Every structure is written in C-alpha cells, then in structure tokens.
Amino acid sequence: MDALGLARLQFATTTSFHFLFVLLTLGLVTSVAVMQTRATLSADPVHARMTRFWGRLYVVNYALGIATGIVMEFQFGLNWSGLSTFAGDVFGAPLALETLVAFFLESTFLGLWIFGWDRVNKWVHLALIWLVALTAFASAFWIMMANAFLQHPAGHELRDGVLRLVDFSALVANPTFGTAFLHVCFASLTVGGVFLTGVSAYHFLRRTPEVDFFRRSLRLGVVLTAVATPLLVGFGFGQFPIVREYQPDKFDTVGAVDGAGLGFMIQIGFALLLASWATVPLLFRDWVVRLRFPLYLMVLGIPLPFVAAIGGWLFREVGRQPWLVQGLLTTQDAMSHVDRDQLLVSFVAFTGVFVALAVADWVLIARLARRGPVSSDEAPVSPLVPAL
C-alpha cells in the first residue's frame, strides 16, 4: 500500500472508532435525560436509580470518546495539511464553533451535572442534563456542517489560490447537510435504544431480581428504537436523491468498492425497524421477560446499529473519492509531505491507541453493566471514578 492509501486507511480507522463513541454518547444522554425527567416529575425511586445506573455508563463512554476525539484531531496536522491550507478558512469555521460553543459548554454542563447530584435544586439538575444533551447534538450539528462542505462546497470564493468564507448561511443551507445531520441524530437514538434493550435483556437472562428496574429500561429501549428507526431509515433514503443530484458518481464508486456492504446496511435498518415494532406490544405482558430466545436476540443485536453506522459512514466518505473537497481538492493534493515509512509508524501507533481506548471503554461499560443498578442508599453518579 502506498503512502496515500495508508493515510486514507489511518483516517478511516480513527474516525470510525470515534464515530462509534459519538453515537452511543448521543443515544445514552438522551435516554438518561428522559429517565431523569420521569424521576423528577414522579419522584419515583426506580427512575432515579435508572438515571444513576445508565448515567454512569454514559459518562464512561463520554470520557473515553473525548480521548478518541483528541487523538483524531492530530490527523489533520499530520497527514492532511493541504486541507487546512486550501480550505481551512471555510472548513475550520464550523469546527471552531463545535469546539467553542458546543464541546466546552457540553463539558461544563456535564461536570455540573455529575458533581451537582444532591447538591443543587432538582429542577436545576434536570435542566443541566438536558443542556448536556442539547450541546451534544449541537456538537454533531457543527461537525456535520463541516463534513457537508466537503461533500458539496458552498459559501466560499477562490481568492489567492485558497478558499475564503463569504457566506456562512450557505453552509447552513447546504443541501447535503440537513438530511444527513438528522440521519445521524436518529442513528444515535437507535444505537441508544438498542443498547438499553440489549443490556436489560442480558440481566433478564441472568434472572435478575431487579425485574421492575430492567422491565422499565427494556420498555424505554424498545420504544426509543421503534420511534427512531423509521425516521433513521426515512432520512437515510432521503439522502439518495440529493446524492444523485450533487454527487452522481458516488453510487458507482461505492458499488465498485463495496456495493454489498450498502445492501447490508439497509437490511440492518429494516430488521431493527421490524423487530422493534413487533416487540412493542409484547412489552406490556409480564411473561415476555421469561421468553429467553427473544432476549438472546436482543443481546446479540447490540452491535448491529454500530455496524450499519460504519457502513453509512463509508458510503458517505469513500464515495467522494478521489476528491477530499468535492470538485476542488483531491485527496492526493491534500496530503502532507510524509513518506510511506512515517505513515506506517503513525498508522500502527494511532490504531494501537484507538484499539486500547475502545477495549477500555467496553471493558468498563461491560463491568458496570454486569454489576447492575446501585441500591437506593449507594453513592450516586458524582463519585464516578471511585465507583469504577
């Protein structure tokens, strides 16, 4: 593999790993916010314990996801300096807003939520988790805006050999942005719903004494999946006519590389849609938690939305080749002056770091998930690190 191939493979690997963390983070924070809302309105201790249990899993995934994001950012300076030189004035604007407006605020609100448990007014505490969720989706908003510029450059002019931003509103109105952003939003909600469903099913397979706790968690997971998946599929198909209009070669490029992968991704979406809608009526029958075969399927289904998400990501990115900025900057021209041996070393190093972070994330999450919910008098989310 030549230097360009290694650079592309390295970026695909690191962004794919990070994308998986992001999806679960967005899905879990929304679920936790719903749980805490129900706990605050009803003063039901079960919903409060659900908030603490699932909140711990969310915070672990968020923390390690931040680490993968920081490592991934080095990619632009190491391997793709040509992108920053040519299009940094435009491409960098939404990325800067993501860092300043979304990420910093999200981290601040999350810190207040974690350490404010039982220390601030319950309504303030509830507002904090919704602010965390809002800023998390705002972060995805800016990132997808930057990515949409790569798919269909807008709001710029070519001046002195580089792109200059002249119309920020054109970035917002980019036809490749809105539908794709909503698709990612509902993909994350589907991931969160399937994750809640699978973990809850796992505890029923272990014959947990926390029947009420995990029945409610299972219901929320299945209902969230049932609501999100139709919209996920709809916005996914809604991108096809946009792609045909603005990137007509993308289907041919993806078909030549991995057409079967795109059929598989669509099949996963429909399978989740049918399974969730078929399961919803059963949730209101007490005997459903004793049917072991469906519970096994729920556990085995946890990876499916992650696999589909990677398929969608590859379709969006691989299909744009050989362009990094569609029609303006090729991947070859955007690459830094780095030889093959240097790229091989950095590829091995970056991949090793990401694998270590992914393993640490899933080990910690699996450990907390197997442990089950905390008792009513156990410490809440705030002393998170000792709880691990």
XYZ file of C-alpha atoms in Angstrom:
388
model
C 0.000 0.000 0.000
C 1.374 3.421 -0.944
C 1.558 6.493 1.291
C -1.811 7.844 0.171
C -3.526 4.536 0.827
C -2.023 4.369 4.325
C -3.090 7.937 5.089
C -6.639 7.214 3.975
C -6.774 3.947 5.896
C -5.476 5.646 9.033
C -8.079 8.383 8.867
C -10.869 5.897 8.122
C -9.840 3.792 11.114
C -9.600 6.646 13.599
C -12.787 8.400 12.506
C -14.750 5.137 12.507
C -13.668 4.363 16.064
C -14.566 7.874 17.209
C -17.914 7.790 15.415
C -18.969 4.727 17.411
C -18.301 6.545 20.693
C -20.260 9.579 19.491
C -23.336 7.567 18.535
C -23.565 5.827 21.902
C -22.925 9.094 23.752
C -25.770 10.879 21.962
C -28.140 7.947 22.395
C -27.398 7.436 26.091
C -27.524 11.102 27.095
C -30.989 11.404 25.559
C -32.159 8.274 27.387
C -30.712 9.490 30.693
C -32.404 12.869 30.264
C -35.764 11.132 29.720
C -35.214 8.949 32.790
C -34.316 11.901 34.989
C -37.331 13.851 33.725
C -39.621 10.997 34.745
C -37.830 10.700 38.090
C -38.173 14.425 38.777
C -41.825 14.623 37.814
C -42.920 11.455 39.592
C -40.415 11.234 42.480
C -40.226 7.533 41.602
C -37.080 5.992 43.146
C -36.847 3.419 40.336
C -36.451 6.117 37.704
C -33.885 7.855 39.908
C -31.869 4.630 40.133
C -32.203 4.173 36.374
C -30.762 7.651 35.885
C -27.779 6.792 38.074
C -27.124 3.410 36.503
C -27.375 4.430 32.861
C -25.761 7.783 33.672
C -22.605 6.000 34.795
C -22.403 4.096 31.523
C -22.918 7.334 29.612
C -20.172 9.202 31.468
C -17.634 6.401 30.925
C -18.352 6.347 27.194
C -18.248 10.140 27.013
C -14.878 10.384 28.758
C -13.169 7.828 26.544
C -14.907 9.236 23.472
C -13.302 12.598 24.215
C -9.910 10.888 24.266
C -10.513 9.361 20.842
C -11.626 12.747 19.507
C -8.483 14.483 20.710
C -6.266 11.818 19.152
C -8.219 12.000 15.910
C -7.677 15.768 15.638
C -3.952 15.183 15.146
C -4.809 13.634 11.776
C -5.408 16.994 10.141
C -1.996 18.379 11.019
C -0.034 15.174 10.464
C -1.438 13.846 7.208
C -3.797 16.391 5.665
C -2.150 19.795 5.975
C -3.197 20.567 2.404
C -6.825 20.684 3.505
C -6.075 23.278 6.180
C -4.013 25.357 3.768
C -6.538 25.340 0.942
C -9.902 25.270 2.747
C -9.134 25.999 6.399
C -10.888 29.366 6.354
C -14.176 27.676 5.426
C -13.829 24.148 6.801
C -12.373 25.411 10.075
C -15.272 27.769 10.888
C -17.838 25.115 11.932
C -15.087 23.087 13.616
C -14.127 26.097 15.726
C -17.763 26.659 16.648
C -18.063 22.994 17.588
C -15.142 23.337 19.979
C -16.054 26.694 21.498
C -19.838 26.692 21.513
C -20.686 23.006 21.804
C -17.861 20.962 23.313
C -16.769 23.386 26.054
C -20.363 24.054 27.078
C -21.218 20.349 26.995
C -18.253 19.523 29.241
C -19.144 22.318 31.648
C -22.781 21.303 31.953
C -21.796 17.651 32.322
C -19.372 18.463 35.128
C -22.071 20.420 36.937
C -24.496 17.529 36.464
C -22.055 14.911 37.748
C -20.908 16.782 40.822
C -24.171 18.597 41.448
C -26.134 15.478 42.321
C -27.961 16.063 45.643
C -26.205 19.444 45.847
C -28.363 21.603 43.579
C -32.097 22.038 43.189
C -33.650 19.038 41.419
C -35.075 21.216 38.642
C -31.701 22.855 38.048
C -30.123 19.423 37.980
C -32.703 18.257 35.451
C -32.053 21.331 33.308
C -28.339 20.516 33.340
C -28.746 17.075 31.789
C -30.986 18.495 29.071
C -28.377 21.179 28.396
C -25.770 18.433 28.136
C -27.946 16.638 25.590
C -28.653 19.835 23.648
C -24.998 20.809 23.397
C -24.052 17.235 22.471
C -26.361 17.383 19.475
C -25.110 20.905 18.742
C -21.628 19.429 18.503
C -22.873 16.921 15.941
C -24.595 19.807 14.128
C -21.336 21.689 13.544
C -19.354 18.576 12.657
C -21.893 17.516 10.050
C -21.916 21.052 8.660
C -18.149 20.860 8.152
C -18.493 17.433 6.542
C -21.269 18.677 4.259
C -18.884 21.348 2.943
C -16.523 18.562 1.862
C -19.399 16.828 0.080
C -20.711 19.961 -1.661
C -18.607 23.135 -1.200
C -20.756 26.196 -0.520
C -20.392 29.709 0.870
C -16.866 30.307 -0.437
C -14.866 32.031 -3.120
C -11.431 31.222 -4.506
C -9.011 34.013 -3.636
C -5.217 33.915 -3.996
C -5.305 30.192 -4.555
C -7.233 29.358 -1.361
C -10.888 29.260 -0.338
C -12.339 32.120 1.687
C -15.631 32.069 3.571
C -18.024 34.677 2.159
C -21.475 33.368 3.126
C -21.902 31.426 6.363
C -25.629 30.984 5.755
C -24.771 28.944 2.659
C -23.057 26.391 4.910
C -26.271 26.042 6.916
C -28.392 25.770 3.761
C -26.062 23.238 2.148
C -28.338 20.579 0.588
C -26.029 17.769 1.751
C -26.200 18.923 5.381
C -29.711 18.908 6.866
C -30.898 15.430 5.948
C -27.522 13.903 6.804
C -27.488 15.584 10.216
C -30.973 14.302 11.058
C -29.952 10.855 9.850
C -27.039 10.867 12.324
C -29.317 12.095 15.127
C -31.787 9.257 14.693
C -28.958 6.773 14.181
C -27.638 7.723 17.611
C -31.098 7.347 19.178
C -31.393 3.916 17.571
C -27.991 2.951 18.959
C -29.039 4.137 22.422
C -32.340 2.278 22.248
C -30.755 -0.985 21.115
C -28.085 -0.659 23.808
C -30.689 -0.190 26.571
C -32.661 -3.107 25.192
C -29.673 -5.435 24.967
C -28.278 -4.713 28.423
C -31.716 -5.070 30.008
C -32.273 -8.365 28.184
C -28.889 -9.584 29.445
C -29.986 -9.047 33.034
C -33.237 -10.918 32.460
C -31.217 -13.818 31.057
C -29.260 -13.777 34.328
C -32.604 -13.886 36.165
C -32.056 -10.564 37.854
C -34.083 -9.731 40.969
C -34.382 -6.166 39.595
C -37.363 -7.099 37.437
C -39.177 -3.754 37.623
C -35.972 -1.788 37.028
C -34.979 -3.628 33.878
C -38.534 -4.007 32.600
C -38.797 -0.214 32.540
C -35.353 0.083 30.945
C -36.303 -2.526 28.342
C -39.519 -0.695 27.532
C -37.710 2.597 27.095
C -35.089 0.979 24.866
C -37.599 -0.756 22.613
C -39.896 2.270 22.366
C -36.940 4.568 21.615
C -35.790 2.179 18.888
C -39.312 1.875 17.470
C -39.687 5.672 17.290
C -36.195 6.471 15.993
C -35.667 3.715 13.432
C -38.418 4.716 10.936
C -37.031 8.246 10.907
C -33.498 6.888 10.610
C -34.482 4.847 7.552
C -36.503 7.709 6.099
C -33.720 10.270 6.335
C -31.269 7.668 5.029
C -33.264 7.144 1.858
C -33.926 10.879 1.737
C -30.237 11.457 1.033
C -30.219 9.339 -2.125
C -31.825 11.919 -4.461
C -29.520 14.596 -3.032
C -26.506 12.401 -3.710
C -27.701 11.695 -7.248
C -28.035 15.429 -7.913
C -24.809 16.720 -6.362
C -22.539 13.649 -6.352
C -23.788 11.490 -9.244
C -20.652 9.310 -9.296
C -20.910 8.276 -5.635
C -23.156 5.261 -6.206
C -20.867 3.953 -8.939
C -17.789 4.454 -6.758
C -19.302 2.729 -3.727
C -20.762 -0.041 -5.876
C -17.342 -0.780 -7.315
C -15.740 -0.851 -3.861
C -18.369 -2.380 -1.584
C -21.849 -2.482 -3.029
C -22.797 -5.470 -0.875
C -21.929 -3.513 2.271
C -24.521 -0.831 1.280
C -27.212 -3.509 0.777
C -26.337 -4.980 4.178
C -26.578 -1.598 5.915
C -30.099 -1.061 4.604
C -31.136 -4.571 5.667
C -29.977 -3.904 9.244
C -32.108 -0.774 9.350
C -35.218 -2.617 8.210
C -34.513 -5.530 10.574
C -34.301 -3.182 13.575
C -37.443 -1.415 12.414
C -39.471 -4.614 12.148
C -38.077 -6.147 15.356
C -38.747 -3.063 17.482
C -42.307 -2.612 16.228
C -43.047 -6.304 16.697
C -41.700 -6.168 20.259
C -43.558 -3.078 21.490
C -46.938 -4.817 22.075
C -45.235 -7.643 23.975
C -43.655 -5.277 26.495
C -46.921 -4.885 28.333
C -47.128 -8.590 29.134
C -45.344 -9.751 32.289
C -44.427 -13.115 30.790
C -42.386 -11.606 27.979
C -39.279 -11.349 30.179
C -39.329 -15.123 30.597
C -39.059 -15.792 26.851
C -35.354 -16.478 26.593
C -34.989 -16.713 22.809
C -36.090 -13.102 22.101
C -33.868 -11.946 24.964
C -30.863 -13.624 23.360
C -31.657 -11.868 20.090
C -31.812 -8.520 21.899
C -28.360 -9.060 23.374
C -26.897 -10.231 20.064
C -28.469 -7.214 18.361
C -26.353 -4.665 20.275
C -23.591 -4.459 17.600
C -25.954 -4.231 14.623
C -26.633 -0.457 14.600
C -22.909 0.174 15.085
C -22.133 -1.958 12.024
C -24.790 -0.159 9.993
C -23.441 3.225 11.098
C -19.946 2.375 9.877
C -21.457 1.262 6.569
C -23.216 4.589 6.208
C -20.067 6.497 7.096
C -18.025 4.593 4.492
C -20.694 5.217 1.850
C -20.574 8.947 2.535
C -16.783 9.213 2.565
C -15.456 6.558 0.182
C -17.938 7.526 -2.496
C -16.429 11.013 -2.698
C -13.039 9.767 -3.874
C -10.764 10.937 -5.400
C -11.968 14.272 -4.006
C -11.420 15.476 -0.456
C -13.294 18.694 -1.185
C -15.704 17.712 -3.933
C -14.565 19.122 -7.277
C -11.939 21.432 -5.731
C -9.245 19.494 -3.871
C -8.183 15.906 -4.437
C -7.126 13.613 -1.627
C -3.681 13.371 -3.208
C -3.211 17.163 -3.217
C -4.464 17.493 0.363
C -1.944 15.042 1.746
C 1.030 16.275 3.783
C 4.586 15.629 2.628
C 5.015 12.437 4.630
C 6.744 9.332 3.310
C 5.348 5.824 3.480
C 7.516 4.645 6.392
C 6.470 7.570 8.577
C 2.837 6.935 7.748
C 3.178 3.252 8.575
C 4.602 4.088 12.004
C 1.863 6.627 12.738
C -0.814 4.236 11.463
C 0.339 1.489 13.817
C 0.616 3.951 16.725
C -2.776 5.583 16.172
C -4.521 2.275 15.619
C -2.961 0.879 18.789
C -4.151 3.850 20.830
C -7.673 3.636 19.448
C -7.913 -0.100 19.994
C -6.733 0.379 23.584
C -9.327 3.101 24.181
C -12.097 1.033 22.603
C -11.194 -2.014 24.688
C -11.014 0.096 27.852
C -14.396 1.618 27.065
C -16.155 -1.678 26.516
C -14.465 -3.371 29.469
C -15.530 -0.580 31.822
C -19.039 -0.391 30.387
C -19.434 -4.172 30.496
C -18.214 -4.209 34.100
C -20.695 -1.557 35.180
C -23.494 -3.094 33.123
C -22.962 -6.552 34.644
C -22.847 -5.067 38.134
C -26.365 -3.768 37.707
C -28.142 -0.838 39.345
C -26.995 0.747 42.566
C -29.081 0.466 45.699
C -31.109 3.443 46.820
C -28.585 4.398 49.505
C -25.455 3.895 47.394
C -23.456 6.860 46.169
C -24.865 8.486 43.017
C -23.051 9.414 39.824
C -20.878 12.133 41.375
C -18.055 9.978 42.783
C -17.821 8.247 39.425
C -14.149 7.332 39.358
C -14.130 5.520 42.718
C -17.248 3.661 41.598
C -15.309 2.068 38.755
